[in-house]
Amino acid sequence: MKPRLFFFAAVLLYFVIKVNPVFSQEPIFNRVSSPEGAWDVITGITQDPQGYLWFGSTGLYKYDGYHLTYYLNDPLNPKSLIGNRVECVYADRKGIIWVGTFSGLDRLDPATGIFTHFRSKAGDHESLSDNIVYSILEDHEGTIWVGTRGGLNKLDQKTGKFTRYQHHENDSASLSNDQVRVIYEDHQGTIWAGCGSPFTGETPTGEGGLNRYNRNTGKFTRYMHNSKDPHSLVDNRVRAIFEDSRGNFWVGTAGNGLHTMDRANGVFERHLYNPVHPEKLSRPRIKKVSFADDHITFIREDATGAIWIGSFLNGLNRYDPKTEKVTHYESERRDGGFKDSTSWWSYTSREGVLWISTLFQGNLYKLDPYQNNIPYHGTLGGVFALHEDGLGILWIGTQQGLIRSDGKGDIQRFVIDSLNPRSLGNDNGTAICEDRTGTIWIGSTQGILNSFDRQTQDFTRYKNNPNDAKSIMGSFINALFEDRKGSLWIGMNEGLDQMNHQTKTFKHYTNNPNDSNSISRGPVQCIEEDKAGNLWIGIYNGGGINRFDSRTGNFKHYLSGANITSILQDSDGTIWVGTDAGLYRSKDLNTFSRFTPPGSEIEINAVGKILEDDHKNLWISTLQGIIKLNPARNEINIYGKTHGVNAPNLNYNAGCKGKNGMLYFGDQSGYYSLSPELLTSNPNPPQIVITQFRLQDQQSKAENINQPGSLLTHSKNIILTHSQNAFSIDFAAIHYSSPENNKHLFMLKNYDNDWRQSGSEHTAYYYNVPPGKYIFRVKAASSDGVWAEKSIEITINPPWWRTWWAYCIYCLLFIAGVYGIHRFQRERVIRTERERGRKRELAQAKEIEKAYHTLKTTQTQLIQSEKMASLGELTAGIAHEIQNPLNFVNNFSEVNKELIGELREEKDNPDTRNEILNDIENNLEKIIHHGKRADAIVKGMLQHSRASTNKKELTDINALADEYLRLSYH
């Protein structure tokens, strides 16, 4: 007997609608909330070179994706905004912001915050032609063009004077109308002006026109509506002009006025709305109000090449040139939809995000054309198991039975039938597996294992029999897996079962507290087989991972205490393990470590299911969303709320990979089908700006530090004093796709050892930074994982006593000190030598005096007694006594030689030379003095010789005297 396959018609219709995928390339409109009601209607949007967006509304606003800065009129400040009713805003290439208001034109220098006003002055034909400004443009030559209610104006920024271009009734080469609503420069450098107003009372019906400006002549060529020419404009009131990337030139007017223009021939092709074929290229269907005519408000191309056409009263159209089909958006009530009936202004920011403002509801939307909803398929209950079989059939285990879907609209539901034992054993499908014979196995919450026979469409049930030890043991089946040998493994709350297909019996593996090689205690949540044939068993309730060795029947335990939710071995052989606390991996299949993507500030938490696509990317369901981890495992992308994923509802271990590469993830009310090939990401990196620099919490600009006249954004180096070593730096990664998911890292090179994660305030704080040269680096990634980096040098000068010139002074003082010490030591040596010389002189003088007395005594003795022991001894004594003064003379002569040498060395020091000369003079006087004493001794000897009667004695004394004279004069 076959199971019931019939359903109530309503249920069947529900599944036909809900299980089929939604449109996979549908754009997501994200509404941007106005902080504290800052604005009402956004009337203009522009982006400056630094990446900031500027919004015109009731006032002017600067936006970086995180913070909003206000600029409002202050009646007491003449340098504030000229008026709060802003109609348009434009950022030129230098970063100057031009603001068109109903009170005139303003020029804002963001570096100073000062507004310069330009107004229309009666009688001054070189002033602005009218104070109501509708449009502003800077052309490729840097000229500012201003469209007003009173004509077109060209500004000479050097003189502040305007050249007016206005309508002249008798001049067909003049401007066609003075209400200039739009100015545009095409890729050829031609200036176009669209004129005329669709609002009642502003411009007479039929007036306006498209104007082409000739730079050489200063004249205009007009393009006007001609009721007899189907290739002319539908209406003369032109509000939108645009040239797309393919060179198509678009013109939008009031009424049913969407055109493309052949500029060479001046011919227009009309793209009229056709209610029979609304999918064809056209503007949205026309609506009517009393105060204005419906008209095209903008034409814009997004980053994928799609053309967006805004209308005043009926939403907007998106035209896809690839399919040549139009999609209309208006007042959609579902999440991610466009909820307004109007569209007023559009702008594409640098990373490719499209911004759209509306008029009546005053909303601002942004959409990233690279960002699309992940298709979702609702079911009657939560999805806990998914499996795609070899035929491409998707089997879905839910709380309300088993669903079979062939992906082509053929859907079957299998539920329990109490009257049919061959029906599904339980409606709560918790695990699904296909064996090598093609049999589908389904596990349930009541421990019933079902096998499905494709031929008979019957189910066979296997459930626990208390009287049969070889029956299935469990009460709750969490996992099913067939290994390479053909064994079917069943993971249950009580442990692990292995089924013998031939005998239909089960072998049990349960925890034995006395056996450390048994399986861990807890529910078996997942099963994976590695390339070597080992089974990896993931156990919840702190059981960790168990690796099963089929040869020994033993289990080896890892990550004890962890709650395992999913296991996968990737194509490179790494084992990845998901837990309710994070992601782990093992490359050597023996040791596990927690995994955090390098350089990421995002921790991967609460992993539900891990899958690998055909390009080796890992896809991980988490509480943060579905995370993509690239093959290098160093970059992540998060697909969450902005991609239509309700992350908190994702279920543990509910997912599978299909044959065609499709990935499926189950949640509490259905499942997501994700095609990695179609899920694109924004390739543009964020634009990093360093917004503020504060010294001890005091805001500073670059011009207050070291670069007058420059924005901090342009600064290359900040120079500080040693006392300015406590500072903070504000920065931002400007990427408007999902700024809340942008990642910010920073470091102060030569101070920080590693990258630091930024908090939500995006501010880096530093205190007591020592003097030196540093580089402040900011590294940021968009929500799609595209990185960018910016740096700025910071120099903290040392105090004056630690500067180079101070060290030079210290060096000179040291050299002078060393020289002084050397000089002192030298003078002390000289003084010591002089004192030593004086002592030698005194000793020698005493010796001479002693010799003299000895000679006198000897002479007396010779006179008184002629009895000498020996004339030879007397002669020797006299010779010794005479030799002493000669030694004295020689010693002092040596001292003088030394002093003369010093005199030569001190040729540049006159004081020292004079001192040495005095010492030489004193020594000479002493030599002369003691030389005279020696002469006196000799003279005494000669006198004695004259008185002597001894001829022998006389002869010897005379000989001795002659020898003395010879030696002394020599």
Tab-separated table of N, CA and C in Angstrom, residues 110-210:
chain	number	residue	atom	x	y	z
A	110	PRO	N	35.530	73.041	2.910
A	110	PRO	CA	35.424	72.156	4.079
A	110	PRO	C	36.589	72.298	5.047
A	111	ALA	N	37.741	72.784	4.562
A	111	ALA	CA	38.887	72.932	5.453
A	111	ALA	C	38.658	74.015	6.493
A	112	THR	N	37.881	75.032	6.148
A	112	THR	CA	37.640	76.146	7.064
A	112	THR	C	36.211	76.195	7.566
A	113	GLY	N	35.291	75.540	6.846
A	113	GLY	CA	33.880	75.598	7.220
A	113	GLY	C	33.225	76.927	6.879
A	114	ILE	N	33.883	77.723	6.033
A	114	ILE	CA	33.373	79.051	5.680
A	114	ILE	C	32.639	78.999	4.343
A	115	PHE	N	31.478	79.613	4.302
A	115	PHE	CA	30.676	79.719	3.090
A	115	PHE	C	30.911	81.087	2.447
A	116	THR	N	31.094	81.072	1.138
A	116	THR	CA	31.180	82.302	0.355
A	116	THR	C	29.909	82.413	-0.483
A	117	HIS	N	29.258	83.562	-0.432
A	117	HIS	CA	27.936	83.723	-1.044
A	117	HIS	C	28.017	84.415	-2.410
A	118	PHE	N	27.188	83.924	-3.328
A	118	PHE	CA	27.005	84.562	-4.637
A	118	PHE	C	25.504	84.796	-4.822
A	119	ARG	N	25.144	86.059	-5.023
A	119	ARG	CA	23.728	86.413	-5.162
A	119	ARG	C	23.499	87.218	-6.437
A	120	SER	N	22.271	87.215	-6.843
A	120	SER	CA	21.867	88.080	-7.949
A	120	SER	C	21.706	89.503	-7.425
A	121	LYS	N	22.293	90.449	-8.162
A	121	LYS	CA	22.217	91.858	-7.753
A	121	LYS	C	21.583	92.669	-8.882
A	122	ALA	N	20.600	93.419	-8.520
A	122	ALA	CA	19.898	94.233	-9.517
A	122	ALA	C	20.866	95.212	-10.160
A	123	GLY	N	20.830	95.274	-11.493
A	123	GLY	CA	21.683	96.195	-12.223
A	123	GLY	C	23.080	95.682	-12.470
A	124	ASP	N	23.472	94.533	-11.850
A	124	ASP	CA	24.813	93.969	-12.048
A	124	ASP	C	24.681	92.752	-12.959
A	125	HIS	N	25.044	92.911	-14.223
A	125	HIS	CA	24.899	91.828	-15.199
A	125	HIS	C	26.009	90.787	-15.092
A	126	GLU	N	26.965	91.023	-14.200
A	126	GLU	CA	28.013	90.033	-13.973
A	126	GLU	C	27.790	89.269	-12.668
A	127	SER	N	26.620	89.457	-12.067
A	127	SER	CA	26.250	88.679	-10.888
A	127	SER	C	25.393	87.501	-11.330
A	128	LEU	N	25.020	86.646	-10.378
A	128	LEU	CA	24.167	85.497	-10.661
A	128	LEU	C	22.845	85.989	-11.250
A	129	SER	N	22.347	85.271	-12.244
A	129	SER	CA	21.146	85.755	-12.952
A	129	SER	C	19.871	85.621	-12.133
A	130	ASP	N	19.862	84.686	-11.135
A	130	ASP	CA	18.688	84.556	-10.280
A	130	ASP	C	19.115	83.812	-9.019
A	131	ASN	N	18.441	84.078	-7.908
A	131	ASN	CA	18.834	83.481	-6.632
A	131	ASN	C	18.259	82.093	-6.401
A	132	ILE	N	17.335	81.642	-7.249
A	132	ILE	CA	16.852	80.264	-7.149
A	132	ILE	C	17.713	79.404	-8.063
A	133	VAL	N	18.537	78.527	-7.434
A	133	VAL	CA	19.513	77.728	-8.170
A	133	VAL	C	19.014	76.291	-8.261
A	134	TYR	N	18.884	75.776	-9.484
A	134	TYR	CA	18.379	74.430	-9.719
A	134	TYR	C	19.476	73.387	-9.948
A	135	SER	N	20.573	73.781	-10.560
A	135	SER	CA	21.585	72.792	-10.947
A	135	SER	C	22.968	73.427	-10.984
A	136	ILE	N	24.003	72.594	-10.721
A	136	ILE	CA	25.400	73.035	-10.713
A	136	ILE	C	26.227	71.958	-11.403
A	137	LEU	N	27.239	72.381	-12.142
A	137	LEU	CA	28.131	71.442	-12.834
A	137	LEU	C	29.528	72.043	-12.939
A	138	GLU	N	30.542	71.208	-12.749
A	138	GLU	CA	31.914	71.570	-13.094
A	138	GLU	C	32.298	70.781	-14.338
A	139	ASP	N	32.724	71.475	-15.408
A	139	ASP	CA	33.070	70.772	-16.631
A	139	ASP	C	34.518	70.295	-16.593
A	140	HIS	N	34.973	69.663	-17.682
A	140	HIS	CA	36.308	69.070	-17.701
A	140	HIS	C	37.413	70.112	-17.670
A	141	GLU	N	37.072	71.377	-17.935
A	141	GLU	CA	38.055	72.448	-17.871
A	141	GLU	C	38.098	73.107	-16.491
A	142	GLY	N	37.246	72.651	-15.585
A	142	GLY	CA	37.203	73.226	-14.252
A	142	GLY	C	36.281	74.413	-14.120
A	143	THR	N	35.491	74.702	-15.145
A	143	THR	CA	34.554	75.821	-15.110
A	143	THR	C	33.279	75.413	-14.376
A	144	ILE	N	32.785	76.307	-13.521
A	144	ILE	CA	31.546	76.070	-12.784
A	144	ILE	C	30.377	76.683	-13.558
A	145	TRP	N	29.374	75.845	-13.859
A	145	TRP	CA	28.151	76.270	-14.529
A	145	TRP	C	26.999	76.195	-13.528
A	146	VAL	N	26.128	77.192	-13.558
A	146	VAL	CA	25.019	77.269	-12.604
A	146	VAL	C	23.722	77.508	-13.369
A	147	GLY	N	22.763	76.602	-13.150
A	147	GLY	CA	21.447	76.759	-13.760
A	147	GLY	C	20.471	77.343	-12.750
A	148	THR	N	19.806	78.414	-13.133
A	148	THR	CA	18.888	79.102	-12.222
A	148	THR	C	17.512	79.264	-12.861
A	149	ARG	N	16.643	79.896	-12.114
A	149	ARG	CA	15.321	80.234	-12.654
A	149	ARG	C	15.431	81.353	-13.690
A	150	GLY	N	16.581	82.014	-13.715
A	150	GLY	CA	16.752	83.137	-14.642
A	150	GLY	C	17.833	82.921	-15.672
A	151	GLY	N	18.179	81.657	-15.982
A	151	GLY	CA	19.132	81.396	-17.045
A	151	GLY	C	20.325	80.572	-16.605
A	152	LEU	N	21.257	80.412	-17.563
A	152	LEU	CA	22.475	79.641	-17.340
A	152	LEU	C	23.617	80.608	-17.056
A	153	ASN	N	24.489	80.261	-16.087
A	153	ASN	CA	25.577	81.135	-15.670
A	153	ASN	C	26.898	80.391	-15.693
A	154	LYS	N	27.957	81.075	-16.147
A	154	LYS	CA	29.305	80.533	-16.113
A	154	LYS	C	30.136	81.408	-15.187
A	155	LEU	N	30.781	80.783	-14.178
A	155	LEU	CA	31.490	81.530	-13.135
A	155	LEU	C	32.981	81.592	-13.435
A	156	ASP	N	33.534	82.813	-13.347
A	156	ASP	CA	34.981	83.007	-13.342
A	156	ASP	C	35.416	83.027	-11.879
A	157	GLN	N	36.038	81.960	-11.404
A	157	GLN	CA	36.338	81.850	-9.976
A	157	GLN	C	37.406	82.846	-9.528
A	158	LYS	N	38.234	83.335	-10.438
A	158	LYS	CA	39.259	84.305	-10.056
A	158	LYS	C	38.637	85.661	-9.723
A	159	THR	N	37.656	86.066	-10.506
A	159	THR	CA	37.048	87.387	-10.312
A	159	THR	C	35.730	87.328	-9.562
A	160	GLY	N	35.121	86.104	-9.485
A	160	GLY	CA	33.817	85.983	-8.851
A	160	GLY	C	32.691	86.513	-9.710
A	161	LYS	N	32.951	86.750	-11.004
A	161	LYS	CA	31.942	87.298	-11.912
A	161	LYS	C	31.352	86.195	-12.791
A	162	PHE	N	30.109	86.407	-13.193
A	162	PHE	CA	29.377	85.428	-13.987
A	162	PHE	C	29.148	85.948	-15.408
A	163	THR	N	29.169	85.003	-16.332
A	163	THR	CA	28.694	85.270	-17.689
A	163	THR	C	27.311	84.657	-17.821
A	164	ARG	N	26.339	85.451	-18.183
A	164	ARG	CA	24.966	84.987	-18.252
A	164	ARG	C	24.605	84.512	-19.664
A	165	TYR	N	23.858	83.418	-19.710
A	165	TYR	CA	23.277	82.918	-20.960
A	165	TYR	C	21.769	82.821	-20.725
A	166	GLN	N	21.017	83.657	-21.458
A	166	GLN	CA	19.581	83.728	-21.232
A	166	GLN	C	18.811	83.669	-22.544
A	167	HIS	N	17.519	83.526	-22.399
A	167	HIS	CA	16.650	83.463	-23.570
A	167	HIS	C	16.407	84.867	-24.125
A	168	HIS	N	16.576	84.979	-25.449
A	168	HIS	CA	16.272	86.232	-26.148
A	168	HIS	C	15.280	85.892	-27.263
A	169	GLU	N	14.173	86.599	-27.243
A	169	GLU	CA	13.051	86.247	-28.093
A	169	GLU	C	13.423	86.220	-29.570
A	170	ASN	N	14.250	87.135	-30.000
A	170	ASN	CA	14.570	87.252	-31.430
A	170	ASN	C	15.883	86.570	-31.810
A	171	ASP	N	16.443	85.794	-30.887
A	171	ASP	CA	17.720	85.128	-31.164
A	171	ASP	C	17.531	83.624	-31.005
A	172	SER	N	17.451	82.922	-32.143
A	172	SER	CA	17.234	81.473	-32.117
A	172	SER	C	18.456	80.706	-31.618
A	173	ALA	N	19.603	81.391	-31.532
A	173	ALA	CA	20.814	80.742	-31.037
A	173	ALA	C	21.028	81.002	-29.550
A	174	SER	N	20.035	81.649	-28.911
A	174	SER	CA	20.125	81.868	-27.470
A	174	SER	C	19.495	80.689	-26.745
A	175	LEU	N	19.557	80.716	-25.415
A	175	LEU	CA	18.954	79.666	-24.607
A	175	LEU	C	17.454	79.605	-24.882
A	176	SER	N	16.901	78.375	-24.959
A	176	SER	CA	15.494	78.232	-25.346
A	176	SER	C	14.539	78.683	-24.248
A	177	ASN	N	15.000	78.611	-22.971
A	177	ASN	CA	14.148	79.010	-21.858
A	177	ASN	C	15.039	79.290	-20.653
A	178	ASP	N	14.610	80.232	-19.798
A	178	ASP	CA	15.462	80.627	-18.671
A	178	ASP	C	15.349	79.714	-17.457
A	179	GLN	N	14.381	78.806	-17.453
A	179	GLN	CA	14.277	77.855	-16.339
A	179	GLN	C	15.210	76.672	-16.623
A	180	VAL	N	16.453	76.752	-16.118
A	180	VAL	CA	17.459	75.715	-16.389
A	180	VAL	C	17.412	74.694	-15.262
A	181	ARG	N	16.763	73.546	-15.527
A	181	ARG	CA	16.565	72.524	-14.487
A	181	ARG	C	17.730	71.550	-14.400
A	182	VAL	N	18.478	71.354	-15.485
A	182	VAL	CA	19.556	70.377	-15.472
A	182	VAL	C	20.666	70.836	-16.411
A	183	ILE	N	21.928	70.638	-15.992
A	183	ILE	CA	23.112	70.891	-16.825
A	183	ILE	C	23.897	69.589	-16.874
A	184	TYR	N	24.383	69.234	-18.061
A	184	TYR	CA	25.093	67.959	-18.215
A	184	TYR	C	26.230	68.127	-19.216
A	185	GLU	N	27.364	67.471	-18.941
A	185	GLU	CA	28.481	67.424	-19.891
A	185	GLU	C	28.658	65.981	-20.338
A	186	ASP	N	28.599	65.745	-21.655
A	186	ASP	CA	28.731	64.374	-22.145
A	186	ASP	C	30.201	63.988	-22.274
A	187	HIS	N	30.436	62.757	-22.716
A	187	HIS	CA	31.804	62.231	-22.791
A	187	HIS	C	32.652	62.969	-23.822
A	188	GLN	N	32.022	63.701	-24.726
A	188	GLN	CA	32.755	64.477	-25.729
A	188	GLN	C	33.088	65.881	-25.238
A	189	GLY	N	32.649	66.234	-24.026
A	189	GLY	CA	32.911	67.551	-23.477
A	189	GLY	C	31.884	68.600	-23.864
A	190	THR	N	30.763	68.180	-24.431
A	190	THR	CA	29.707	69.118	-24.832
A	190	THR	C	28.792	69.416	-23.645
A	191	ILE	N	28.451	70.694	-23.464
A	191	ILE	CA	27.552	71.121	-22.405
A	191	ILE	C	26.117	71.132	-22.930
A	192	TRP	N	25.220	70.493	-22.151
A	192	TRP	CA	23.809	70.438	-22.480
A	192	TRP	C	23.018	71.068	-21.341
A	193	ALA	N	21.952	71.780	-21.679
A	193	ALA	CA	21.078	72.405	-20.684
A	193	ALA	C	19.635	72.036	-20.980
A	194	GLY	N	18.975	71.461	-19.937
A	194	GLY	CA	17.562	71.128	-20.068
A	194	GLY	C	16.718	72.180	-19.369
A	195	CYS	N	15.729	72.691	-20.045
A	195	CYS	CA	14.960	73.836	-19.537
A	195	CYS	C	13.475	73.488	-19.416
A	196	GLY	N	12.785	74.332	-18.643
A	196	GLY	CA	11.344	74.193	-18.491
A	196	GLY	C	10.982	73.542	-17.178
A	197	SER	N	9.855	73.946	-16.612
A	197	SER	CA	9.415	73.409	-15.326
A	197	SER	C	8.088	72.708	-15.474
A	198	PRO	N	7.924	71.512	-14.866
A	198	PRO	CA	6.643	70.793	-14.935
A	198	PRO	C	5.664	71.244	-13.859
A	199	PHE	N	6.075	72.163	-12.996
A	199	PHE	CA	5.199	72.588	-11.907
A	199	PHE	C	4.296	73.725	-12.368
A	200	THR	N	3.082	73.676	-11.951
A	200	THR	CA	2.060	74.636	-12.372
A	200	THR	C	2.457	76.054	-11.986
A	201	GLY	N	2.378	76.959	-12.954
A	201	GLY	CA	2.648	78.360	-12.710
A	201	GLY	C	4.082	78.780	-12.885
A	202	GLU	N	5.009	77.849	-13.059
A	202	GLU	CA	6.415	78.221	-13.187
A	202	GLU	C	6.815	78.472	-14.629
A	203	THR	N	6.376	77.613	-15.526
A	203	THR	CA	6.697	77.766	-16.942
A	203	THR	C	5.441	77.533	-17.765
A	204	PRO	N	5.131	78.392	-18.690
A	204	PRO	CA	3.968	78.148	-19.562
A	204	PRO	C	4.098	76.814	-20.261
A	205	THR	N	2.992	76.117	-20.387
A	205	THR	CA	2.985	74.812	-21.039
A	205	THR	C	3.587	74.917	-22.444
A	206	GLY	N	4.453	73.999	-22.756
A	206	GLY	CA	5.065	73.962	-24.086
A	206	GLY	C	6.414	74.635	-24.149
A	207	GLU	N	6.784	75.391	-23.100
A	207	GLU	CA	8.076	76.066	-23.134
A	207	GLU	C	9.137	75.227	-22.429
A	208	GLY	N	10.367	75.464	-22.799
A	208	GLY	CA	11.487	74.706	-22.262
A	208	GLY	C	12.430	74.349	-23.384
A	209	GLY	N	12.836	73.083	-23.452
A	209	GLY	CA	13.685	72.625	-24.537
A	209	GLY	C	15.027	72.098	-24.083
A	210	LEU	N	15.691	71.393	-24.993
A	210	LEU	CA	17.039	70.881	-24.786
A	210	LEU	C	18.002	71.763	-25.568
